[in-house]
CSV table of C-alpha atoms in Angstrom, one decimal:
chain,number,residue,atom,x,y,z
Z,10,UNK,CA,-0.1,0.1,-0.1
Z,11,UNK,CA,2.9,2.3,0.8
Z,12,UNK,CA,4.7,1.9,-2.7
Z,13,UNK,CA,1.2,2.1,-4.5
Z,14,UNK,CA,0.5,5.4,-2.7
Z,15,UNK,CA,3.7,7.0,-4.8
Z,16,UNK,CA,1.9,6.4,-8.1
Z,17,UNK,CA,-2.2,6.1,-7.6
Z,18,UNK,CA,-2.9,9.8,-7.1
Z,19,UNK,CA,-1.3,10.6,-10.2
Z,20,UNK,CA,-4.0,9.6,-12.6
Z,21,UNK,CA,-6.8,11.6,-9.9
Z,22,UNK,CA,-4.9,14.8,-10.1
Z,23,UNK,CA,-7.5,16.3,-12.4
Z,24,UNK,CA,-10.4,15.2,-10.3
Z,25,UNK,CA,-8.5,16.3,-7.2
Z,26,UNK,CA,-7.7,19.7,-8.2
Z,27,UNK,CA,-11.2,20.2,-9.6
Z,28,UNK,CA,-13.0,19.0,-6.5
Z,29,UNK,CA,-10.9,21.1,-3.8
Z,30,UNK,CA,-10.6,24.6,-6.8
Z,31,UNK,CA,-6.8,24.2,-7.0
Z,32,UNK,CA,-4.9,24.7,-10.1
Z,33,UNK,CA,-3.1,21.4,-12.1
Z,34,UNK,CA,0.2,22.9,-11.2
Z,35,UNK,CA,-1.1,23.3,-7.5
Z,36,UNK,CA,-2.6,19.8,-7.5
Z,37,UNK,CA,1.0,18.0,-8.1
Z,38,UNK,CA,2.3,19.1,-4.8
Z,39,UNK,CA,-0.1,16.1,-3.3
Z,40,UNK,CA,2.5,14.1,-5.3
Z,41,UNK,CA,5.8,15.8,-4.5
Z,42,UNK,CA,4.7,16.4,-0.4
Z,43,UNK,CA,4.3,12.3,-0.3
Z,44,UNK,CA,7.9,12.0,-2.0
Z,45,UNK,CA,9.8,14.4,0.2
Z,46,UNK,CA,8.4,13.0,3.4
Z,47,UNK,CA,8.9,9.8,2.3
Z,48,UNK,CA,12.9,10.4,1.4
Z,49,UNK,CA,13.5,11.6,4.5
Z,50,UNK,CA,12.3,9.0,6.5
Z,51,UNK,CA,13.5,6.2,4.7
Z,52,UNK,CA,17.4,6.4,5.7
Z,53,UNK,CA,16.2,7.5,9.5
Z,54,UNK,CA,14.5,4.3,10.1
Z,55,UNK,CA,17.2,2.7,11.8
Z,56,UNK,CA,18.1,5.0,13.7
Z,57,UNK,CA,14.9,5.8,15.1
Z,58,UNK,CA,14.7,1.8,15.9
Z,59,UNK,CA,17.4,2.3,18.1
Z,60,UNK,CA,15.4,4.2,20.5
Z,61,UNK,CA,11.7,2.7,20.2
Z,62,UNK,CA,12.1,-0.8,19.1
Z,63,UNK,CA,11.5,-2.0,16.0
Z,64,UNK,CA,8.2,-3.0,16.5
Z,65,UNK,CA,6.8,-0.2,18.2
Z,66,UNK,CA,8.5,1.7,15.2
Z,67,UNK,CA,6.8,-0.2,12.6
Z,68,UNK,CA,3.3,0.1,14.6
Z,69,UNK,CA,3.6,3.7,14.8
Z,70,UNK,CA,4.2,4.2,11.4
Z,71,UNK,CA,1.0,1.9,10.4
Z,72,UNK,CA,-1.1,4.0,12.9
Z,73,UNK,CA,0.5,7.4,11.2
Z,74,UNK,CA,-0.1,5.8,7.5
Z,75,UNK,CA,-3.5,4.3,8.2
Z,76,UNK,CA,-4.7,7.6,10.1
Z,77,UNK,CA,-3.3,10.2,7.6
Z,78,UNK,CA,-4.5,8.4,4.7
Z,79,UNK,CA,-8.0,8.7,6.1
Z,80,UNK,CA,-7.6,12.4,6.7
Z,81,UNK,CA,-6.6,12.5,3.1
Z,82,UNK,CA,-9.6,11.2,1.9
Z,83,UNK,CA,-11.4,14.1,4.3
Z,84,UNK,CA,-9.4,17.0,3.3
Z,85,UNK,CA,-11.7,19.6,2.7
Z,86,UNK,CA,-9.0,22.0,0.9
Z,87,UNK,CA,-5.7,21.8,-0.7
Z,88,UNK,CA,-3.6,22.5,1.8
Z,89,UNK,CA,-5.0,20.5,4.2
Z,90,UNK,CA,-4.6,17.3,2.1
Z,91,UNK,CA,-0.7,18.5,1.3
Z,92,UNK,CA,-0.4,18.6,4.8
Z,93,UNK,CA,-1.6,15.0,5.4
Z,94,UNK,CA,0.0,13.5,2.3
Z,95,UNK,CA,3.6,15.0,4.1
Z,96,UNK,CA,2.3,12.9,7.3
Z,97,UNK,CA,1.3,9.8,5.1
Z,98,UNK,CA,5.0,10.1,3.4
Z,99,UNK,CA,6.2,10.3,7.0
Z,100,UNK,CA,4.6,7.0,8.0
Z,101,UNK,CA,4.9,5.4,4.8
Z,102,UNK,CA,8.5,5.6,5.0
Z,103,UNK,CA,9.3,3.8,7.8
Z,104,UNK,CA,7.5,0.9,6.7
Z,105,UNK,CA,9.4,-0.9,3.7
Z,106,UNK,CA,12.7,-0.7,5.8
Z,107,UNK,CA,11.0,-2.1,8.8
Z,108,UNK,CA,9.5,-4.8,7.1
Z,109,UNK,CA,12.9,-5.9,4.8
Z,110,UNK,CA,14.8,-6.1,8.4
Z,111,UNK,CA,12.1,-7.9,10.1
Z,112,UNK,CA,12.5,-10.7,7.1
Z,113,UNK,CA,16.2,-10.9,7.0
Z,114,UNK,CA,16.1,-11.6,11.0
Z,115,UNK,CA,13.0,-13.7,10.8
Z,116,UNK,CA,14.5,-16.0,8.1
Z,117,UNK,CA,17.7,-17.9,7.8
Z,118,UNK,CA,20.4,-16.9,5.0
Z,119,UNK,CA,18.9,-19.8,3.1
Z,120,UNK,CA,15.1,-18.9,3.1
Z,121,UNK,CA,15.7,-15.1,2.6
Z,122,UNK,CA,15.8,-15.3,-1.4
Z,123,UNK,CA,12.1,-17.0,-0.9
Z,124,UNK,CA,11.0,-14.4,1.6
Z,125,UNK,CA,12.4,-11.7,-0.5
Z,126,UNK,CA,10.3,-13.2,-3.4
Z,127,UNK,CA,7.1,-13.0,-1.6
Z,128,UNK,CA,8.0,-9.5,-0.4
Z,129,UNK,CA,9.1,-8.6,-4.0
Z,130,UNK,CA,5.7,-9.1,-5.3
Z,131,UNK,CA,4.7,-6.1,-3.8
Z,132,UNK,CA,7.1,-3.3,-4.5
Z,133,UNK,CA,7.9,-4.3,-8.0
Z,134,UNK,CA,3.9,-4.9,-8.6
Z,135,UNK,CA,3.1,-1.9,-7.2
Z,136,UNK,CA,4.1,0.9,-9.4
Z,137,UNK,CA,2.6,-1.1,-12.2
Z,138,UNK,CA,-0.9,-1.3,-11.0
Z,139,UNK,CA,-1.0,1.9,-9.1
Z,140,UNK,CA,-2.3,4.4,-12.1
Z,141,UNK,CA,-4.7,1.8,-13.4
Z,142,UNK,CA,-6.2,1.3,-10.0
Z,143,UNK,CA,-6.2,5.2,-9.5
Z,144,UNK,CA,-8.2,5.7,-12.8
Z,145,UNK,CA,-10.6,3.0,-12.4
Z,146,UNK,CA,-11.5,3.9,-8.5
Z,147,UNK,CA,-11.6,7.3,-10.0
Z,148,UNK,CA,-14.0,6.8,-12.5
Z,149,UNK,CA,-16.2,4.9,-10.7
Z,150,UNK,CA,-16.3,6.1,-7.5
Z,151,UNK,CA,-14.6,8.8,-5.9
Z,152,UNK,CA,-10.8,10.0,-6.0
Z,153,UNK,CA,-11.0,10.4,-2.0
Z,154,UNK,CA,-11.7,6.3,-1.9
Z,155,UNK,CA,-7.8,6.1,-3.6
Z,156,UNK,CA,-6.9,7.1,-0.1
Z,157,UNK,CA,-9.6,5.3,2.2
Z,158,UNK,CA,-8.4,1.7,0.7
Z,159,UNK,CA,-5.3,2.0,2.8
Z,160,UNK,CA,-7.6,2.4,6.4
Z,161,UNK,CA,-8.6,-1.4,6.6
Z,162,UNK,CA,-5.6,-2.4,5.4
Z,163,UNK,CA,-3.4,-0.7,8.1
Z,164,UNK,CA,-5.8,-2.1,10.7
Z,165,UNK,CA,-5.2,-5.5,9.6
Z,166,UNK,CA,-1.5,-5.0,9.6
Z,167,UNK,CA,-1.8,-4.0,13.4
Z,168,UNK,CA,-3.6,-6.5,14.8
Z,169,UNK,CA,-1.2,-9.3,12.8
Z,170,UNK,CA,2.0,-7.4,13.7
Z,171,UNK,CA,0.9,-7.2,17.1
Z,172,UNK,CA,0.3,-11.1,17.5
Z,173,UNK,CA,3.1,-12.3,15.6
Z,174,UNK,CA,6.2,-9.8,14.8
Z,175,UNK,CA,8.8,-9.8,17.8
Z,176,UNK,CA,12.0,-7.9,18.1
Z,177,UNK,CA,14.9,-10.1,17.8
Z,178,UNK,CA,17.5,-9.9,21.1
Z,179,UNK,CA,20.1,-7.4,19.3
Z,180,UNK,CA,17.3,-5.0,18.8
Z,181,UNK,CA,15.9,-5.4,22.5
Z,182,UNK,CA,19.6,-4.8,23.7
Z,183,UNK,CA,19.8,-1.7,21.7
Z,184,UNK,CA,16.5,-0.3,22.9
Z,185,UNK,CA,18.0,-1.3,26.8
Z,186,UNK,CA,21.1,0.5,26.1
Z,187,UNK,CA,19.8,3.5,24.2
Z,188,UNK,CA,17.4,3.9,27.4
Z,189,UNK,CA,20.3,4.0,29.9
Z,190,UNK,CA,22.3,6.6,27.8
Z,191,UNK,CA,18.9,9.0,27.7
Z,192,UNK,CA,17.2,10.1,24.8
Z,193,UNK,CA,20.0,11.9,22.7
Z,194,UNK,CA,18.5,12.5,19.5
Z,195,UNK,CA,21.0,14.0,17.0
Z,196,UNK,CA,18.7,17.0,16.2
Z,197,UNK,CA,21.4,18.6,13.6
Z,198,UNK,CA,22.4,15.1,11.7
Z,199,UNK,CA,18.3,14.7,11.1
Z,200,UNK,CA,17.9,18.7,10.5
Z,201,UNK,CA,20.5,17.9,7.3
Z,202,UNK,CA,19.1,14.6,6.7
Z,203,UNK,CA,15.5,16.2,5.9
Z,204,UNK,CA,16.8,19.4,4.3
Z,205,UNK,CA,19.0,17.4,1.7
Z,206,UNK,CA,17.0,14.5,0.9
Z,207,UNK,CA,14.0,17.0,0.6
Z,208,UNK,CA,15.7,19.2,-1.1
Z,209,UNK,CA,16.5,16.5,-3.8
Z,210,UNK,CA,12.9,15.4,-3.9
Z,211,UNK,CA,12.1,18.8,-4.9
Z,212,UNK,CA,14.5,19.5,-7.2
Z,213,UNK,CA,13.9,16.2,-9.2
Z,214,UNK,CA,10.0,16.4,-9.1
Z,215,UNK,CA,9.7,20.2,-10.3
Z,216,UNK,CA,13.0,20.6,-12.0
Z,217,UNK,CA,11.4,20.5,-15.5
Z,218,UNK,CA,8.6,22.1,-14.8
Z,219,UNK,CA,10.2,25.0,-13.7
Z,220,UNK,CA,13.3,24.9,-16.6
Z,221,UNK,CA,15.7,23.7,-14.2
Z,222,UNK,CA,18.2,25.8,-13.4
Z,223,UNK,CA,16.9,28.3,-15.6
Z,224,UNK,CA,14.4,29.1,-12.2
Z,225,UNK,CA,16.4,31.0,-9.0
Z,226,UNK,CA,14.0,28.4,-6.9
Z,227,UNK,CA,15.5,25.2,-8.4
Z,228,UNK,CA,19.3,26.7,-8.3
Z,229,UNK,CA,18.8,27.5,-4.9
Z,230,UNK,CA,17.5,24.0,-3.8
Z,231,UNK,CA,20.2,22.5,-5.2
Z,232,UNK,CA,22.6,24.4,-3.8
Z,233,UNK,CA,20.7,23.7,-0.5
Z,234,UNK,CA,20.7,20.4,-1.2
Z,235,UNK,CA,24.6,19.7,-1.9
Z,236,UNK,CA,25.5,21.6,0.8
Z,237,UNK,CA,23.4,19.9,3.5
Z,238,UNK,CA,24.3,16.5,1.9
Z,239,UNK,CA,28.3,17.3,1.9
Z,240,UNK,CA,27.8,18.7,5.4
Z,241,UNK,CA,26.1,15.3,6.3
Z,242,UNK,CA,28.5,13.1,5.5
Z,243,UNK,CA,31.3,14.9,7.3
Z,244,UNK,CA,28.9,15.2,10.3
Z,245,UNK,CA,28.0,11.5,10.6
Z,246,UNK,CA,31.8,10.7,10.0
Z,247,UNK,CA,32.3,12.7,12.9
Z,248,UNK,CA,29.8,10.8,15.2
Z,249,UNK,CA,31.5,7.7,14.2
Z,250,UNK,CA,34.6,8.9,15.4
Z,251,UNK,CA,33.3,9.9,18.9
Z,252,UNK,CA,31.5,6.8,18.9
Z,253,UNK,CA,28.0,8.0,19.1
Z,254,UNK,CA,25.2,6.4,17.1
Z,255,UNK,CA,24.8,7.6,13.3
Z,256,UNK,CA,21.9,8.7,11.7
Z,257,UNK,CA,23.5,7.2,8.5
Z,258,UNK,CA,25.6,4.2,8.8
Z,259,UNK,CA,28.1,5.3,5.8
Z,260,UNK,CA,30.7,2.3,7.1
Z,261,UNK,CA,28.6,-0.1,5.4
Z,262,UNK,CA,29.4,1.7,1.8
Z,263,UNK,CA,32.9,0.3,2.8
Z,264,UNK,CA,31.7,-3.2,1.9
Z,265,UNK,CA,31.8,-4.1,-1.9
Z,266,UNK,CA,29.1,-6.4,-1.2
Z,267,UNK,CA,26.9,-3.1,-0.3
Z,268,UNK,CA,28.0,-0.7,-2.0
Z,269,UNK,CA,27.8,-1.9,-5.6
Z,270,UNK,CA,24.3,-3.6,-4.8
Z,271,UNK,CA,23.6,0.0,-3.5
Z,272,UNK,CA,24.1,1.5,-6.7
Z,273,UNK,CA,22.0,-1.1,-8.8
Z,274,UNK,CA,19.4,-0.9,-6.6
Z,275,UNK,CA,19.7,2.8,-7.8
Z,276,UNK,CA,19.4,1.6,-11.3
Z,277,UNK,CA,16.6,-0.4,-10.7
Z,278,UNK,CA,14.1,2.1,-9.5
Z,279,UNK,CA,15.6,4.0,-12.3
Z,280,UNK,CA,14.7,1.6,-14.8
Z,281,UNK,CA,11.3,0.5,-13.3
Z,282,UNK,CA,9.6,3.7,-12.7
Z,283,UNK,CA,11.2,5.2,-15.6
Z,284,UNK,CA,9.5,2.8,-18.2
Z,285,UNK,CA,6.4,2.8,-15.8
Z,286,UNK,CA,5.9,6.2,-16.5
Z,287,UNK,CA,7.0,6.1,-20.2
Z,288,UNK,CA,4.9,3.6,-21.8
Z,289,UNK,CA,1.5,4.5,-20.6
Z,290,UNK,CA,2.6,8.2,-21.7
Z,291,UNK,CA,3.4,7.2,-25.1
Z,292,UNK,CA,0.6,5.0,-25.8
Z,293,UNK,CA,-1.9,7.4,-24.5
Z,294,UNK,CA,-0.2,10.6,-26.4
Z,295,UNK,CA,0.4,9.5,-29.6
Z,296,UNK,CA,-1.3,5.9,-29.8
Z,297,UNK,CA,-4.6,7.8,-28.5
Z,298,UNK,CA,-5.3,5.1,-25.9
Z,299,UNK,CA,-7.7,5.6,-22.5
Z,300,UNK,CA,-5.6,5.7,-19.2
Z,301,UNK,CA,-7.5,2.5,-18.9
Z,302,UNK,CA,-6.3,0.8,-21.7
Z,303,UNK,CA,-2.6,2.0,-21.0
Z,304,UNK,CA,-3.0,0.3,-17.6
Z,305,UNK,CA,-3.7,-3.1,-19.2
Z,306,UNK,CA,-0.6,-2.5,-21.5
Z,307,UNK,CA,1.7,-2.5,-18.6
Z,308,UNK,CA,-0.4,-4.3,-16.0
Z,309,UNK,CA,0.4,-8.0,-17.5
Z,310,UNK,CA,4.2,-7.2,-16.6
Z,311,UNK,CA,3.1,-7.2,-12.7
Z,312,UNK,CA,1.4,-10.9,-13.5
Z,313,UNK,CA,4.5,-12.0,-15.3
Z,314,UNK,CA,6.6,-10.5,-12.2
Z,315,UNK,CA,4.4,-12.6,-9.7
Z,316,UNK,CA,4.9,-15.7,-11.8
Z,317,UNK,CA,8.8,-15.2,-11.8
Z,318,UNK,CA,9.0,-13.8,-8.3
Z,319,UNK,CA,8.8,-17.8,-6.8
Z,320,UNK,CA,11.4,-19.1,-9.3
Z,321,UNK,CA,14.2,-16.6,-8.8
Z,322,UNK,CA,13.3,-17.0,-5.1
Z,323,UNK,CA,14.2,-20.6,-5.6
Z,324,UNK,CA,17.3,-20.2,-8.0
Z,325,UNK,CA,18.8,-17.8,-5.3
Z,326,UNK,CA,19.7,-20.7,-3.5
Z,327,UNK,CA,21.3,-22.8,-6.0
Z,328,UNK,CA,22.9,-19.8,-8.3
Z,329,UNK,CA,25.4,-17.4,-8.1
Z,330,UNK,CA,23.6,-14.3,-7.3
Z,331,UNK,CA,25.8,-12.2,-9.8
Z,332,UNK,CA,24.6,-14.2,-12.4
Z,333,UNK,CA,21.2,-14.2,-12.0
Z,334,UNK,CA,21.5,-10.0,-11.8
Z,335,UNK,CA,23.7,-10.2,-15.0
Z,336,UNK,CA,21.1,-12.4,-16.6
Z,337,UNK,CA,18.3,-9.8,-15.4
Z,338,UNK,CA,20.2,-6.6,-16.8
Z,339,UNK,CA,20.5,-8.5,-20.1
Z,340,UNK,CA,17.0,-8.9,-20.6
Z,341,UNK,CA,16.1,-5.7,-19.4
Z,342,UNK,CA,18.7,-3.8,-21.9
Z,343,UNK,CA,17.1,-6.5,-24.8
Z,344,UNK,CA,14.0,-5.7,-23.8
Z,345,UNK,CA,15.1,-2.1,-24.7
Z,346,UNK,CA,15.9,-2.7,-27.9
Z,347,UNK,CA,12.9,-4.4,-28.6
Z,348,UNK,CA,11.3,-1.2,-27.5
Z,349,UNK,CA,13.5,0.7,-30.1
Z,350,UNK,CA,10.9,-0.8,-32.8
Z,351,UNK,CA,8.3,0.7,-31.4
Z,352,UNK,CA,6.4,3.1,-33.6
Z,353,UNK,CA,3.2,4.8,-34.2
Z,354,UNK,CA,1.8,1.8,-36.1
Z,355,UNK,CA,2.9,-0.5,-33.2
Z,356,UNK,CA,-0.3,-3.1,-32.1
Z,357,UNK,CA,-1.5,-3.1,-28.1
Z,358,UNK,CA,-0.3,-6.7,-28.3
Z,359,UNK,CA,3.0,-6.2,-29.6
Z,360,UNK,CA,3.8,-3.4,-26.7
Z,361,UNK,CA,2.3,-5.7,-24.1
Z,362,UNK,CA,4.7,-8.8,-24.9
Z,363,UNK,CA,7.6,-6.5,-24.9
Z,364,UNK,CA,6.5,-4.8,-21.2
Z,365,UNK,CA,6.2,-8.7,-20.5
Z,366,UNK,CA,9.3,-9.7,-21.7
Z,367,UNK,CA,11.1,-6.4,-19.7
Z,368,UNK,CA,8.9,-7.6,-16.3
Z,369,UNK,CA,10.5,-10.8,-16.5
Z,370,UNK,CA,14.1,-9.4,-16.6
Z,371,UNK,CA,13.2,-7.1,-13.3
Z,372,UNK,CA,12.4,-10.5,-11.4
Z,373,UNK,CA,15.7,-11.1,-11.8
Z,374,UNK,CA,17.0,-8.2,-10.1
Z,375,UNK,CA,15.1,-6.8,-7.1
Z,376,UNK,CA,15.7,-10.6,-5.2
Z,377,UNK,CA,19.3,-10.9,-5.6
Z,378,UNK,CA,20.1,-7.4,-5.6
Z,379,UNK,CA,18.3,-7.6,-1.7
Z,380,UNK,CA,20.4,-10.8,-0.8
Z,381,UNK,CA,24.0,-9.6,-1.6
Z,382,UNK,CA,23.3,-6.4,0.3
Z,383,UNK,CA,23.1,-8.7,3.4
Z,384,UNK,CA,25.9,-10.6,2.6
Z,385,UNK,CA,28.4,-10.3,5.0
Z,386,UNK,CA,26.5,-7.7,7.1
Z,387,UNK,CA,26.4,-8.0,11.2
Z,388,UNK,CA,22.7,-9.0,12.5
Z,389,UNK,CA,22.5,-5.4,14.3
Z,390,UNK,CA,22.8,-3.4,10.7
Z,391,UNK,CA,20.1,-5.0,9.3
Z,392,UNK,CA,17.7,-2.2,9.6
Z,393,UNK,CA,20.3,0.2,7.9
Z,394,UNK,CA,21.0,-1.8,5.1
Z,395,UNK,CA,17.1,-2.1,4.5
Z,396,UNK,CA,16.9,1.7,5.1
Z,397,UNK,CA,19.4,2.7,2.5
Z,398,UNK,CA,18.4,0.0,0.0
Z,399,UNK,CA,15.0,1.6,-0.3
Z,400,UNK,CA,16.1,4.9,-0.3
Z,401,UNK,CA,18.7,4.0,-3.1
Z,402,UNK,CA,15.3,2.5,-5.1
Z,403,UNK,CA,13.3,5.5,-4.2
Z,404,UNK,CA,16.0,8.5,-5.3
Z,405,UNK,CA,16.3,6.0,-8.3
Z,406,UNK,CA,12.9,6.4,-9.1
Z,407,UNK,CA,12.5,9.9,-8.8
Z,408,UNK,CA,15.7,10.4,-11.0
Z,409,UNK,CA,14.2,8.0,-13.6
Z,410,UNK,CA,10.8,9.8,-13.6
Z,411,UNK,CA,12.5,13.0,-13.9
Z,412,UNK,CA,15.0,12.3,-16.8
Z,413,UNK,CA,11.8,10.8,-18.7
Z,414,UNK,CA,9.9,14.2,-18.3
Z,415,UNK,CA,13.3,16.6,-19.3
Z,416,UNK,CA,14.3,14.1,-22.3
Z,417,UNK,CA,11.1,13.7,-23.4
Z,418,UNK,CA,10.2,17.3,-24.0
Z,419,UNK,CA,13.2,18.7,-24.9
Z,420,UNK,CA,13.7,15.6,-27.6
Z,421,UNK,CA,10.5,16.3,-28.8
Z,422,UNK,CA,11.5,20.1,-29.6
Z,423,UNK,CA,15.5,18.8,-30.7
Z,424,UNK,CA,13.4,16.6,-33.6
Z,425,UNK,CA,10.9,18.8,-34.6
Z,426,UNK,CA,12.9,21.7,-35.3
Z,427,UNK,CA,15.0,19.5,-37.3
Z,428,UNK,CA,11.9,18.8,-39.0
Z,429,UNK,CA,10.4,22.0,-39.5
Z,430,UNK,CA,14.0,23.3,-41.8
Z,431,UNK,CA,12.6,21.1,-44.6
Z,432,UNK,CA,9.0,22.0,-44.6
Z,433,UNK,CA,9.3,25.1,-46.9
Z,434,UNK,CA,8.1,25.6,-50.4
Z,435,UNK,CA,11.6,25.1,-51.3
Z,436,UNK,CA,11.3,21.5,-50.6
Z,437,UNK,CA,9.5,19.7,-53.6
Z,438,UNK,CA,8.9,16.5,-51.6
Z,439,UNK,CA,6.6,18.9,-49.1
Z,440,UNK,CA,5.0,20.3,-51.7
Z,441,UNK,CA,4.2,17.4,-53.7
Z,442,UNK,CA,2.9,15.8,-50.1
Z,443,UNK,CA,0.7,19.0,-49.8
Z,444,UNK,CA,-0.7,18.8,-53.0
Z,445,UNK,CA,-1.2,15.0,-52.8
Z,446,UNK,CA,-3.4,15.6,-49.6
Z,447,UNK,CA,-5.3,18.4,-50.8
Z,448,UNK,CA,-7.6,16.4,-52.9
Z,449,UNK,CA,-8.2,14.3,-49.5
Z,450,UNK,CA,-9.0,17.5,-47.6
Z,451,UNK,CA,-11.1,19.6,-50.1
Z,452,UNK,CA,-8.7,21.3,-52.2
Z,453,UNK,CA,-8.2,21.7,-56.3
Z,454,UNK,CA,-5.0,20.0,-57.2
Z,455,UNK,CA,-5.6,22.4,-60.2
Z,456,UNK,CA,-5.9,25.7,-58.2
Z,457,UNK,CA,-2.8,28.0,-58.8
Z,458,UNK,CA,-3.8,29.3,-55.5
Z,459,UNK,CA,-4.6,25.8,-53.6
Z,460,UNK,CA,-1.7,26.7,-51.5
Z,461,UNK,CA,-3.6,29.4,-49.2
Z,462,UNK,CA,-6.7,27.4,-49.8
Z,463,UNK,CA,-8.8,25.8,-47.4
Z,464,UNK,CA,-7.6,22.1,-48.8
Z,465,UNK,CA,-3.8,23.5,-48.5
Z,466,UNK,CA,-4.2,24.6,-45.2
Z,467,UNK,CA,-5.9,21.5,-43.9
Z,468,UNK,CA,-2.8,19.4,-45.9
Z,469,UNK,CA,0.0,21.5,-43.9
Z,470,UNK,CA,-2.0,21.3,-40.5
Z,471,UNK,CA,-2.2,17.1,-41.4
Z,472,UNK,CA,1.5,17.4,-41.9
Z,473,UNK,CA,2.6,19.6,-39.0
Z,474,UNK,CA,0.5,17.5,-37.0
Z,475,UNK,CA,2.0,14.1,-38.1
Z,476,UNK,CA,5.1,15.7,-37.8
Z,477,UNK,CA,4.9,16.5,-33.9
Z,478,UNK,CA,3.5,12.9,-33.5
Z,479,UNK,CA,6.8,11.7,-34.9
Z,480,UNK,CA,9.1,14.0,-33.7
Z,481,UNK,CA,7.6,12.8,-30.3
Z,482,UNK,CA,8.1,9.3,-31.4
Z,483,UNK,CA,11.9,9.7,-32.0
Z,484,UNK,CA,12.3,11.4,-28.1
Z,485,UNK,CA,10.8,8.4,-26.7
Z,486,UNK,CA,13.1,6.2,-28.7
Z,487,UNK,CA,16.2,8.0,-27.7
Z,488,UNK,CA,15.0,7.9,-24.0
Z,489,UNK,CA,14.8,3.9,-24.8
Z,490,UNK,CA,18.4,3.8,-26.5
Z,491,UNK,CA,19.8,5.7,-23.3
Z,492,UNK,CA,18.2,3.4,-20.8
Z,493,UNK,CA,19.2,0.5,-22.9
Z,494,UNK,CA,22.8,1.5,-22.7
Z,495,UNK,CA,22.6,2.0,-19.3
Z,496,UNK,CA,21.4,-1.6,-18.4
Z,497,UNK,CA,24.4,-3.3,-20.5
Z,498,UNK,CA,26.5,-1.0,-18.6
Z,499,UNK,CA,25.6,-2.5,-15.2
Z,500,UNK,CA,26.5,-6.1,-16.3
Z,501,UNK,CA,30.4,-5.6,-15.8
Z,502,UNK,CA,29.6,-3.7,-12.5
Z,503,UNK,CA,27.6,-6.4,-11.2
Z,504,UNK,CA,30.6,-8.9,-12.1
Z,505,UNK,CA,33.1,-6.6,-10.1
Z,506,UNK,CA,31.5,-7.8,-6.6
Z,507,UNK,CA,32.9,-11.1,-6.6
Z,508,UNK,CA,31.8,-14.3,-6.2
Z,509,UNK,CA,29.1,-14.9,-3.7
Z,510,UNK,CA,28.8,-18.2,-2.1
Z,511,UNK,CA,24.7,-19.8,-2.1
Z,512,UNK,CA,23.5,-18.8,1.2
Z,513,UNK,CA,23.6,-21.9,3.4
Z,514,UNK,CA,23.3,-22.9,7.3
Z,515,UNK,CA,20.1,-22.8,9.4
Z,516,UNK,CA,20.8,-19.4,11.8
Z,517,UNK,CA,17.9,-19.2,14.7
Z,518,UNK,CA,14.8,-17.9,14.0
Z,519,UNK,CA,13.3,-15.2,16.1
C-alpha cells in the first residue's frame, strides 16, 4: 500500500484539482509532498528504531499511515490534503525498511531468497498497477477512495503485527542501552538529512516544470541540497569518530557487497519507475489509448513478475546471485532494444508482450540485489541496510521519472526543429505531399492559389500534426536508447562484486 500510494494518485490529479478548486500545477504538490517526507524518513528509520524498538516503530508508522490516509480522503481543501500527505509519506517511509529488516532477521540466509521473492511481489508490482487502479477507482467511485482503501489494510496490519512480530535480541539490547544513555537524538544530523533529501526530491519533481536551472528556486534548492548532504556526510563521520550512533551508517559502503548493490538498486528504481511512466504516456499521447487501456498495456508485466518471483526465490539458493543479476540486466537491456522497434503503428499486443519480457528481467534483479546487500553484514546492521537500499530505489525512481520528463520535452522540441527546416515551399517533396493531400481535404489539385486555400491549409495542418507525433516518437526512442546502454553497462559492474557463495546454514529464527 505504501509503494502504491507513490503512484496511485497520479491519474486522479485533475479530479483532485477540480474538486478542491485548485489548478493542475498546485495539485502536483499532492505527489511532491508525499515523496519528500518519504525520502526523509527512509534513511532515518534504522536510527529511530534504536530508541523505541522495531516492532513499536513499525506499528507507529502503520498507525500514522492509516490515520493520515483517512484524513487525506476527508480533506476539505488542498493545503490540508498536502499536509496530510506529508504525514502519510512520513508514516509510509518507515514501513519498507522495517519490513525488510524483519524478513532478514526472521528467516535464515538460505530462506531469505524466497522471503524476499514474496515481498518483492508488492514492491515491484505496485508501481505498475498504481495508475490503473487509481484511474479505475476515480472513474467509478471518487478520488477520495484511493486514500480510504488504505485504512482497513492498516487495521489488519496492526492486528497481525501485534500477534506475530517480535523484536530480535539485538534490537531489545539496543533499546535497553539507549534507555540507559537517555534520549539523545541527533537533531542537527536529522535536520541535515531532512534538508538534503527533501530538497533533492523537490528538485527532481519540479525541475522540468520550472525549467531546471533557469529557475532561481531550483538553483537555490540545488545549492541547499549539495551543501546539506556534504555537511551530513562530514557530520556522520564525526559521530562515528566520537562513537555516537550515526543516523546514516556510512561504514556499510566500505563493503563491496553493499556499495555495488546500492548502485544496482538505484538503477533498478531508475529503470522500473522510468519505463512505468514512459510506456503509458507514449500510448496515451501518440496512440490515443485511454488511461484504462494504457494501464492494461503494463499490467500483464505485473502478472509476469508474480509468476517469476517464486522461481527466482528458488534459484537464489542454487545459483551465484551475480549471474542472476547479470541475466536480469541483459533481459532488461534487450527489452529496450525491442522497444526501439516501437512506432506509431505498433499494436497493443506487441507493446504488451515487450513489456512482459521486460518485467521478466526485473524479477531477476530485486531479490538477488537485496540478498547480496545483507551478505556479511552483522545482524545488528540489518535495519541500516534496509533503510539505505530502499532509499536507493526511491531516489532512483525519482531520478528516472525526472529524466524521462526532461528528455521527452526537450527531445521532442529538438526533433521537431530539425523537421521544420524541411517543411518549406522550397522542398519539392513537401510540396508534392501537400498537393497529394489537398484533394483528400477538399482542395483543387489544379488551383494555382490552392496553397492558401482550405484544402492546402488543412493538408499542411495534417502534415504538421503528423510531424509532431513523429518527433515525439523519436524522443521516446532516444530515451529508450539511453536506458538500454545504461542497463548493459551494469553487467560488468555486477561481476565486479566478486564471487558470492550460495546462502546456507540455519541460523535461529526470531
